[in-house]
């Protein structure tokens, strides 16, 4: 992990970025209005071979939309017409909030590419969750339904395939696929071979997108006509000002008129094979910042990308890439190392303690108890990111455990 160097203080960063640089962060917001005076909406891309055009920015749904209806209205106004939720998000308040919105603005349902997911991983459970989701969201169908968070393509077996076909015939879903943050490359490569996957949402960002394995996996999906949505695009949170590279990076982006968060979105959009970025936008500030990034035509330069990659390299040991097949097979008993790393990221990088703690405490008690007594030596030796797994498991239990 990059250590803190007081030499690179925030004051020095502001001095380096300059007043003009900081001021220019607001510039993209001025571009929100077209010459006609109407709000400009954001670009769209084809979602695989579905024939559907989706907005390149998708509204992530781990948000209490029941008490944030304005976010949904503003999303429609700004052209964010791809909405992503899940049966489990915010204890159902995400889907119920969307339902409340559609009850008030039924005409907007047709504008939205609506995605939900079930983590039940069983026919009975998915049927129950889908019916519940439709009722909660006041709609007869969802555009895309994901099997939520698969860790291996074996989860997408023939029974699941038949279930998806039946749900399509019944008109409850238009398209079918899965989401994954573990072993993504393998899930994508094997998913592309199945021949019946319409869409995939996977963790994908400036840290992950340049590996040969990820490139191959994305290409395979593109060739199979699968629509791809990127999530976790911030790659573990904000660029801080703890090192010379970080300072240069953040200052450089500000001087060009965007933040490092916007730059990370741009890095992903520069791959035309990614149809959309799913982003948590729990408030108007983040929503407007992301809209501005989506509308902004300035591309990252080769030097920008080089600095982003250098930053990724320097902070490598602060980011778990989700290759859980490697570490989890090295411990004697079941331990969801990748999931725990993700919950820690919610807490440490995204400052979302509640989501982190809620997710962590859903792990069965007996597994949580054993997390701190397992031997992670071999897992640590094999971890390609060099993560101190044992220490991080202890940290998670201490910070997030009830
Ligand atoms: S802890 Fe290491 S080996 Fe395990 S998923 Fe994360 S990066 Fe991969």
CSV table of C-alpha atoms and ligand atoms in Angstrom, one decimal:
chain,number,residue,atom,x,y,z
A,1,UNK,CA,0.0,0.0,0.0
A,2,UNK,CA,1.2,3.5,-0.8
A,3,UNK,CA,2.2,5.2,2.5
A,4,UNK,CA,1.1,8.6,3.5
A,5,UNK,CA,3.7,11.3,2.8
A,6,UNK,CA,2.9,14.5,4.6
A,7,UNK,CA,5.1,16.3,2.0
A,8,UNK,CA,2.2,15.8,-0.4
A,9,UNK,CA,-0.4,17.6,1.7
A,10,UNK,CA,-3.8,18.7,0.4
A,11,UNK,CA,-2.6,22.3,0.6
A,12,UNK,CA,0.2,21.4,-1.8
A,13,UNK,CA,-2.2,19.6,-4.0
A,14,UNK,CA,-4.5,22.6,-4.3
A,15,UNK,CA,-1.5,24.8,-5.0
A,16,UNK,CA,-0.4,22.4,-7.7
A,17,UNK,CA,-3.8,22.0,-9.2
A,18,UNK,CA,-4.2,25.8,-9.1
A,19,UNK,CA,-7.4,27.9,-8.6
A,20,UNK,CA,-8.2,27.6,-12.3
A,21,UNK,CA,-7.9,23.9,-12.1
A,22,UNK,CA,-10.3,23.6,-9.2
A,23,UNK,CA,-12.7,26.1,-10.8
A,24,UNK,CA,-12.8,24.1,-14.0
A,25,UNK,CA,-14.3,21.1,-12.2
A,26,UNK,CA,-17.6,23.0,-12.5
A,27,UNK,CA,-17.2,23.6,-16.2
A,28,UNK,CA,-18.9,20.4,-17.4
A,29,UNK,CA,-22.0,21.4,-15.5
A,30,UNK,CA,-22.4,24.3,-17.8
A,31,UNK,CA,-22.7,22.0,-20.7
A,32,UNK,CA,-26.0,20.5,-19.4
A,33,UNK,CA,-28.1,22.7,-21.7
A,34,UNK,CA,-28.2,22.4,-25.4
A,35,UNK,CA,-28.4,25.4,-27.7
A,36,UNK,CA,-32.2,25.0,-27.6
A,37,UNK,CA,-32.2,25.6,-23.9
A,38,UNK,CA,-33.4,22.1,-23.3
A,39,UNK,CA,-31.6,19.7,-21.0
A,40,UNK,CA,-29.0,17.7,-22.9
A,41,UNK,CA,-29.3,14.0,-22.3
A,42,UNK,CA,-26.5,11.5,-22.3
A,43,UNK,CA,-25.3,9.2,-25.1
A,44,UNK,CA,-26.6,5.7,-25.7
A,45,UNK,CA,-25.0,2.5,-26.9
A,46,UNK,CA,-26.3,-0.9,-28.2
A,47,UNK,CA,-26.7,-3.5,-25.5
A,48,UNK,CA,-25.2,-6.6,-27.2
A,49,UNK,CA,-27.5,-8.1,-29.8
A,50,UNK,CA,-30.7,-7.2,-28.0
A,51,UNK,CA,-31.5,-4.4,-30.3
A,52,UNK,CA,-31.9,-2.1,-27.4
A,53,UNK,CA,-30.1,1.2,-27.0
A,54,UNK,CA,-29.2,1.9,-23.4
A,55,UNK,CA,-27.9,5.1,-21.7
A,56,UNK,CA,-24.1,4.8,-21.1
A,57,UNK,CA,-24.7,5.7,-17.5
A,58,UNK,CA,-27.0,3.4,-15.4
A,59,UNK,CA,-28.6,4.3,-12.1
A,60,UNK,CA,-27.3,1.8,-9.5
A,61,UNK,CA,-30.0,0.8,-7.1
A,62,UNK,CA,-28.5,0.3,-3.7
A,63,UNK,CA,-30.4,3.4,-2.7
A,64,UNK,CA,-33.5,4.0,-0.6
A,65,UNK,CA,-35.6,5.3,-3.5
A,66,UNK,CA,-38.7,5.3,-1.4
A,67,UNK,CA,-37.4,8.5,0.2
A,68,UNK,CA,-35.4,9.7,-2.8
A,69,UNK,CA,-38.0,10.0,-5.5
A,70,UNK,CA,-36.4,13.2,-6.9
A,71,UNK,CA,-33.3,11.2,-7.9
A,72,UNK,CA,-35.5,9.0,-10.2
A,73,UNK,CA,-37.2,12.1,-11.7
A,74,UNK,CA,-33.8,13.7,-12.3
A,75,UNK,CA,-32.4,10.5,-13.8
A,76,UNK,CA,-35.2,10.5,-16.4
A,77,UNK,CA,-34.7,14.2,-17.1
A,78,UNK,CA,-31.0,13.7,-17.7
A,79,UNK,CA,-31.5,10.7,-19.9
A,80,UNK,CA,-30.3,8.0,-17.4
A,81,UNK,CA,-32.8,5.5,-18.6
A,82,UNK,CA,-31.1,2.3,-17.6
A,83,UNK,CA,-32.0,1.5,-14.0
A,84,UNK,CA,-30.4,-1.3,-12.1
A,85,UNK,CA,-31.8,-2.7,-8.8
A,86,UNK,CA,-32.1,-6.1,-7.1
A,87,UNK,CA,-34.6,-7.9,-4.9
A,88,UNK,CA,-32.2,-7.5,-1.9
A,89,UNK,CA,-31.1,-3.9,-2.3
A,90,UNK,CA,-31.9,-1.6,0.6
A,91,UNK,CA,-34.1,-4.2,2.2
A,92,UNK,CA,-36.6,-3.8,-0.7
A,93,UNK,CA,-36.8,0.0,-0.5
A,94,UNK,CA,-35.0,0.3,-3.8
A,95,UNK,CA,-37.6,-1.7,-5.7
A,96,UNK,CA,-40.5,-0.2,-3.7
A,97,UNK,CA,-39.2,3.3,-4.5
A,98,UNK,CA,-39.1,2.5,-8.2
A,99,UNK,CA,-42.7,1.1,-7.9
A,100,UNK,CA,-43.8,4.3,-6.1
A,101,UNK,CA,-42.3,6.3,-8.9
A,102,UNK,CA,-43.9,4.3,-11.7
A,103,UNK,CA,-47.3,4.5,-9.9
A,104,UNK,CA,-47.0,8.3,-10.1
A,105,UNK,CA,-45.4,8.5,-13.6
A,106,UNK,CA,-46.6,5.4,-15.4
A,107,UNK,CA,-45.7,6.9,-18.8
A,108,UNK,CA,-42.0,6.8,-17.8
A,109,UNK,CA,-42.0,3.0,-17.5
A,110,UNK,CA,-41.6,2.6,-21.3
A,111,UNK,CA,-38.6,4.9,-21.3
A,112,UNK,CA,-36.7,2.8,-18.7
A,113,UNK,CA,-34.5,-0.2,-19.4
A,114,UNK,CA,-35.3,-1.9,-16.0
A,115,UNK,CA,-33.0,-4.5,-14.5
A,116,UNK,CA,-33.4,-6.5,-11.3
A,117,UNK,CA,-31.7,-9.5,-9.9
A,118,UNK,CA,-32.2,-12.4,-7.5
A,119,UNK,CA,-29.5,-13.9,-5.4
A,120,UNK,CA,-31.7,-16.9,-4.5
A,121,UNK,CA,-29.8,-19.2,-7.0
A,122,UNK,CA,-32.7,-21.7,-7.0
A,123,UNK,CA,-35.7,-22.0,-9.3
A,124,UNK,CA,-38.2,-21.7,-6.4
A,125,UNK,CA,-36.4,-18.7,-4.9
A,126,UNK,CA,-35.9,-16.9,-8.2
A,127,UNK,CA,-39.6,-17.3,-9.1
A,128,UNK,CA,-40.6,-16.0,-5.7
A,129,UNK,CA,-38.2,-13.0,-6.0
A,130,UNK,CA,-39.1,-12.1,-9.6
A,131,UNK,CA,-42.9,-12.1,-8.8
A,132,UNK,CA,-42.2,-10.0,-5.7
A,133,UNK,CA,-40.0,-7.6,-7.7
A,134,UNK,CA,-42.7,-7.1,-10.3
A,135,UNK,CA,-45.3,-6.4,-7.7
A,136,UNK,CA,-43.0,-4.0,-5.8
A,137,UNK,CA,-42.1,-2.1,-8.9
A,138,UNK,CA,-45.7,-1.8,-10.3
A,139,UNK,CA,-44.7,-3.4,-13.6
A,140,UNK,CA,-45.6,-6.5,-15.6
A,141,UNK,CA,-42.0,-7.1,-16.8
A,142,UNK,CA,-38.4,-6.3,-16.3
A,143,UNK,CA,-36.2,-5.7,-19.3
A,144,UNK,CA,-33.3,-7.7,-18.0
A,145,UNK,CA,-33.1,-10.2,-15.2
A,146,UNK,CA,-29.8,-11.2,-13.6
A,147,UNK,CA,-28.9,-14.2,-11.5
A,148,UNK,CA,-27.1,-12.1,-8.9
A,149,UNK,CA,-23.4,-12.3,-8.0
A,150,UNK,CA,-22.4,-15.7,-9.5
A,151,UNK,CA,-18.9,-16.9,-8.6
A,152,UNK,CA,-18.7,-19.7,-11.2
A,153,UNK,CA,-20.5,-20.3,-14.4
A,154,UNK,CA,-21.7,-23.6,-13.0
A,155,UNK,CA,-24.4,-21.5,-11.4
A,156,UNK,CA,-25.9,-21.0,-14.8
A,157,UNK,CA,-27.0,-24.6,-15.4
A,158,UNK,CA,-29.7,-26.1,-17.6
A,159,UNK,CA,-32.4,-25.6,-15.0
A,160,UNK,CA,-31.6,-21.9,-14.8
A,161,UNK,CA,-31.6,-21.7,-18.6
A,162,UNK,CA,-35.1,-23.3,-18.7
A,163,UNK,CA,-36.3,-21.0,-16.0
A,164,UNK,CA,-35.1,-18.0,-18.0
A,165,UNK,CA,-36.8,-19.3,-21.2
A,166,UNK,CA,-40.1,-19.8,-19.3
A,167,UNK,CA,-39.9,-16.3,-17.7
A,168,UNK,CA,-39.4,-14.8,-21.2
A,169,UNK,CA,-42.4,-16.8,-22.6
A,170,UNK,CA,-44.6,-15.6,-19.8
A,171,UNK,CA,-43.5,-12.0,-20.7
A,172,UNK,CA,-42.0,-11.4,-17.2
A,173,UNK,CA,-38.5,-10.8,-18.5
A,174,UNK,CA,-37.2,-9.7,-21.9
A,175,UNK,CA,-33.6,-10.6,-21.4
A,176,UNK,CA,-31.6,-12.9,-19.1
A,177,UNK,CA,-28.1,-13.0,-17.8
A,178,UNK,CA,-26.0,-12.7,-14.6
A,179,UNK,CA,-23.9,-10.4,-12.5
A,180,UNK,CA,-20.5,-11.2,-11.0
A,181,UNK,CA,-17.7,-9.7,-9.0
A,182,UNK,CA,-15.8,-12.9,-8.4
A,183,UNK,CA,-13.7,-14.8,-11.0
A,184,UNK,CA,-15.2,-12.4,-13.6
A,185,UNK,CA,-12.9,-13.3,-16.5
A,186,UNK,CA,-13.7,-17.0,-16.2
A,187,UNK,CA,-17.5,-16.3,-15.8
A,188,UNK,CA,-17.4,-14.1,-18.9
A,189,UNK,CA,-15.4,-16.5,-21.1
A,190,UNK,CA,-17.6,-19.5,-20.2
A,191,UNK,CA,-20.8,-17.4,-20.2
A,192,UNK,CA,-20.0,-16.4,-23.8
A,193,UNK,CA,-20.0,-20.1,-24.8
A,194,UNK,CA,-23.4,-20.9,-23.4
A,195,UNK,CA,-25.3,-19.2,-26.3
A,196,UNK,CA,-28.3,-18.1,-24.2
A,197,UNK,CA,-26.9,-15.2,-22.1
A,198,UNK,CA,-28.2,-11.8,-23.2
A,199,UNK,CA,-26.4,-9.6,-20.7
A,200,UNK,CA,-23.7,-9.6,-18.0
A,201,UNK,CA,-22.8,-7.0,-15.4
A,202,UNK,CA,-19.3,-7.4,-14.0
A,203,UNK,CA,-16.7,-5.5,-11.9
A,204,UNK,CA,-14.6,-3.6,-14.4
A,205,UNK,CA,-12.4,-0.6,-14.0
A,206,UNK,CA,-9.1,1.0,-14.9
A,207,UNK,CA,-7.3,-1.6,-12.6
A,208,UNK,CA,-9.0,-4.6,-14.2
A,209,UNK,CA,-9.6,-3.7,-17.8
A,210,UNK,CA,-6.0,-3.9,-19.1
A,211,UNK,CA,-5.2,-7.5,-18.3
A,212,UNK,CA,-5.0,-10.0,-21.1
A,213,UNK,CA,-7.5,-12.2,-19.4
A,214,UNK,CA,-10.1,-9.4,-19.1
A,215,UNK,CA,-9.5,-8.3,-22.7
A,216,UNK,CA,-10.1,-11.9,-23.9
A,217,UNK,CA,-13.2,-12.3,-21.8
A,218,UNK,CA,-14.7,-9.0,-23.0
A,219,UNK,CA,-13.9,-9.9,-26.6
A,220,UNK,CA,-15.6,-13.3,-26.2
A,221,UNK,CA,-18.8,-11.7,-24.9
A,222,UNK,CA,-18.8,-9.1,-27.7
A,223,UNK,CA,-18.4,-11.8,-30.3
A,224,UNK,CA,-21.3,-13.7,-28.6
A,225,UNK,CA,-23.5,-10.6,-28.8
A,226,UNK,CA,-23.7,-10.2,-25.0
A,227,UNK,CA,-24.4,-6.8,-23.6
A,228,UNK,CA,-21.9,-5.7,-21.0
A,229,UNK,CA,-22.4,-3.4,-18.1
A,230,UNK,CA,-19.4,-2.3,-15.9
A,231,UNK,CA,-19.8,-1.9,-12.1
A,232,UNK,CA,-17.2,-1.0,-9.4
A,233,UNK,CA,-15.7,1.4,-11.9
A,234,UNK,CA,-14.1,3.6,-9.2
A,235,UNK,CA,-11.7,0.7,-8.5
A,236,UNK,CA,-11.7,1.1,-4.7
A,237,UNK,CA,-12.4,4.7,-4.2
A,238,UNK,CA,-11.0,8.2,-4.6
A,239,UNK,CA,-7.5,9.1,-5.6
A,240,UNK,CA,-6.0,10.6,-2.5
A,241,UNK,CA,-2.9,12.8,-2.2
A,242,UNK,CA,-0.6,10.5,-0.4
A,243,UNK,CA,2.1,10.2,-3.1
A,244,UNK,CA,3.6,12.1,-6.0
A,245,UNK,CA,1.7,10.0,-8.5
A,246,UNK,CA,-1.6,10.5,-6.8
A,247,UNK,CA,-1.0,14.2,-6.5
A,248,UNK,CA,0.0,14.5,-10.1
A,249,UNK,CA,-3.0,12.5,-11.2
A,250,UNK,CA,-5.6,14.4,-9.3
A,251,UNK,CA,-4.1,17.8,-10.1
A,252,UNK,CA,-3.8,16.9,-13.8
A,253,UNK,CA,-7.4,15.8,-14.1
A,254,UNK,CA,-8.7,18.9,-12.3
A,255,UNK,CA,-6.7,21.1,-14.7
A,256,UNK,CA,-8.3,19.4,-17.6
A,257,UNK,CA,-11.7,20.1,-16.2
A,258,UNK,CA,-12.7,16.9,-14.5
A,259,UNK,CA,-12.3,15.0,-11.3
A,260,UNK,CA,-10.4,11.7,-10.8
A,261,UNK,CA,-13.8,10.0,-10.3
A,262,UNK,CA,-15.0,11.4,-13.7
A,263,UNK,CA,-11.7,10.3,-15.3
A,264,UNK,CA,-12.2,6.7,-14.1
A,265,UNK,CA,-15.7,6.7,-15.7
A,266,UNK,CA,-14.1,8.0,-18.9
A,267,UNK,CA,-11.4,5.3,-18.9
A,268,UNK,CA,-14.2,2.6,-18.9
A,269,UNK,CA,-16.3,4.4,-21.5
A,270,UNK,CA,-13.3,4.6,-23.8
A,271,UNK,CA,-13.9,0.9,-24.4
A,272,UNK,CA,-16.8,0.9,-26.9
A,273,UNK,CA,-17.6,-2.7,-26.0
A,274,UNK,CA,-18.9,-1.6,-22.6
A,275,UNK,CA,-22.5,-0.6,-23.1
A,276,UNK,CA,-23.1,1.1,-19.8
A,277,UNK,CA,-21.6,1.9,-16.4
A,278,UNK,CA,-23.7,1.1,-13.4
A,279,UNK,CA,-23.0,3.7,-10.8
A,280,UNK,CA,-24.4,4.3,-7.3
A,281,UNK,CA,-25.6,7.8,-7.3
A,282,UNK,CA,-27.2,8.4,-3.9
A,283,UNK,CA,-27.4,12.1,-4.2
A,284,UNK,CA,-27.7,14.9,-6.8
A,285,UNK,CA,-24.1,15.9,-6.5
A,286,UNK,CA,-22.8,12.6,-7.7
A,287,UNK,CA,-25.6,12.2,-10.3
A,288,UNK,CA,-24.8,15.6,-11.8
A,289,UNK,CA,-21.1,14.9,-11.8
A,290,UNK,CA,-21.6,11.6,-13.6
A,291,UNK,CA,-24.0,13.1,-16.1
A,292,UNK,CA,-21.4,15.8,-16.8
A,293,UNK,CA,-18.7,13.1,-17.4
A,294,UNK,CA,-21.0,11.2,-19.7
A,295,UNK,CA,-21.7,14.3,-21.8
A,296,UNK,CA,-18.2,15.6,-21.8
A,297,UNK,CA,-16.4,14.9,-25.1
A,298,UNK,CA,-12.9,15.4,-23.8
A,299,UNK,CA,-11.0,12.1,-24.0
A,300,UNK,CA,-8.3,10.9,-21.7
A,301,UNK,CA,-4.9,11.2,-23.3
A,302,UNK,CA,-2.3,8.5,-23.5
A,303,UNK,CA,-0.4,10.2,-20.6
A,304,UNK,CA,-3.6,10.3,-18.5
A,305,UNK,CA,-4.1,6.6,-19.0
A,306,UNK,CA,-0.4,5.9,-18.3
A,307,UNK,CA,-0.7,7.8,-15.0
A,308,UNK,CA,-3.9,6.0,-14.1
A,309,UNK,CA,-2.2,2.7,-14.7
A,310,UNK,CA,0.9,3.8,-12.7
A,311,UNK,CA,-1.5,4.7,-9.8
A,312,UNK,CA,-3.2,1.3,-10.1
A,313,UNK,CA,0.2,-0.4,-9.8
A,314,UNK,CA,1.3,1.7,-6.8
A,315,UNK,CA,-1.9,1.0,-4.9
A,316,UNK,CA,-2.2,-2.6,-6.1
A,317,UNK,CA,-2.1,-4.0,-2.6
A,318,UNK,CA,-5.1,-1.9,-1.6
A,319,UNK,CA,-7.5,-3.5,-4.1
A,320,UNK,CA,-9.0,-7.0,-4.3
A,321,UNK,CA,-9.5,-8.1,-7.9
A,322,UNK,CA,-12.1,-10.8,-7.0
A,323,UNK,CA,-10.0,-13.8,-8.1
A,324,UNK,CA,-11.6,-15.8,-5.3
A,325,UNK,CA,-10.8,-19.2,-6.9
A,326,UNK,CA,-7.2,-18.5,-6.0
A,327,UNK,CA,-7.4,-17.6,-2.3
A,328,UNK,CA,-10.6,-19.4,-1.2
A,329,UNK,CA,-9.3,-22.8,-2.4
A,330,UNK,CA,-6.2,-22.3,-0.1
A,331,UNK,CA,-8.1,-22.3,3.2
A,332,UNK,CA,-9.3,-25.4,4.8
A,333,UNK,CA,-12.9,-24.3,5.5
A,334,UNK,CA,-15.4,-22.2,3.6
A,335,UNK,CA,-14.4,-18.5,3.9
A,336,UNK,CA,-16.0,-15.8,1.6
A,337,UNK,CA,-12.7,-13.8,1.3
A,338,UNK,CA,-13.7,-11.9,-1.8
A,339,UNK,CA,-17.1,-10.9,-0.4
A,340,UNK,CA,-15.5,-9.7,2.9
A,341,UNK,CA,-12.9,-7.7,0.9
A,342,UNK,CA,-15.8,-6.0,-1.0
A,343,UNK,CA,-17.6,-5.2,2.2
A,344,UNK,CA,-14.4,-3.6,3.6
A,345,UNK,CA,-14.1,-1.6,0.4
A,346,UNK,CA,-17.7,-0.3,0.9
A,347,UNK,CA,-16.7,0.8,4.4
A,348,UNK,CA,-13.1,2.1,3.9
A,349,UNK,CA,-13.2,3.5,0.3
A,350,UNK,CA,-16.9,4.4,-0.2
A,351,UNK,CA,-17.6,5.5,3.4
A,352,UNK,CA,-20.7,3.3,3.3
A,353,UNK,CA,-20.5,1.7,6.7
A,354,UNK,CA,-24.1,0.6,6.9
A,355,UNK,CA,-24.1,-1.3,3.6
A,356,UNK,CA,-20.8,-2.9,4.6
A,357,UNK,CA,-22.0,-4.0,8.0
A,358,UNK,CA,-25.4,-5.2,6.7
A,359,UNK,CA,-23.7,-7.3,4.0
A,360,UNK,CA,-21.1,-8.6,6.4
A,361,UNK,CA,-23.6,-9.7,9.0
A,362,UNK,CA,-25.6,-11.6,6.5
A,363,UNK,CA,-22.7,-14.1,6.4
A,364,UNK,CA,-23.8,-17.0,8.5
A,365,UNK,CA,-22.6,-16.7,12.1
A,366,UNK,CA,-20.5,-19.8,12.1
A,367,UNK,CA,-18.6,-18.6,9.1
A,368,UNK,CA,-18.1,-15.1,10.5
A,369,UNK,CA,-16.8,-16.7,13.7
A,370,UNK,CA,-14.2,-18.8,11.9
A,371,UNK,CA,-12.9,-16.0,9.7
A,372,UNK,CA,-10.3,-14.9,12.2
A,373,UNK,CA,-9.0,-18.3,13.2
A,374,UNK,CA,-8.4,-19.7,9.7
A,375,UNK,CA,-4.8,-20.1,8.4
A,376,UNK,CA,-4.4,-17.7,5.4
A,377,UNK,CA,-0.7,-18.2,4.9
A,378,UNK,CA,-1.0,-20.0,1.6
A,379,UNK,CA,-3.8,-17.8,0.4
A,380,UNK,CA,-1.6,-14.7,1.0
A,381,UNK,CA,1.3,-16.3,-0.8
A,382,UNK,CA,-0.8,-16.9,-3.9
A,383,UNK,CA,-2.8,-13.6,-3.8
A,384,UNK,CA,-1.7,-11.8,-7.0
A,385,UNK,CA,-2.4,-8.4,-5.3
A,386,UNK,CA,-0.3,-9.3,-2.3
A,387,UNK,CA,-3.1,-8.6,0.1
A,388,UNK,CA,-2.6,-9.2,3.9
A,389,UNK,CA,-5.7,-11.4,4.0
A,390,UNK,CA,-5.5,-12.5,7.6
A,391,UNK,CA,-5.1,-8.9,8.8
A,392,UNK,CA,-8.0,-7.8,6.7
A,393,UNK,CA,-10.3,-10.6,7.9
A,394,UNK,CA,-9.6,-9.4,11.5
A,395,UNK,CA,-10.2,-5.8,10.5
A,396,UNK,CA,-13.6,-6.7,8.9
A,397,UNK,CA,-14.8,-8.7,11.9
A,398,UNK,CA,-13.8,-5.9,14.3
A,399,UNK,CA,-15.2,-3.1,12.3
A,400,UNK,CA,-18.3,-4.7,10.8
A,401,UNK,CA,-19.3,-7.6,13.0
A,402,UNK,CA,-22.2,-7.3,15.4
B,1,LIG,S1,-7.7,-11.6,-1.7
B,1,LIG,FE1,-6.2,-11.7,-3.4
B,1,LIG,S2,-6.5,-13.8,-4.3
B,1,LIG,FE2,-8.3,-13.4,-3.0
B,1,LIG,S3,-9.8,-12.5,-4.4
B,1,LIG,FE3,-8.7,-10.8,-3.5
B,1,LIG,S4,-7.0,-10.3,-4.9
B,1,LIG,FE4,-7.8,-12.4,-5.5
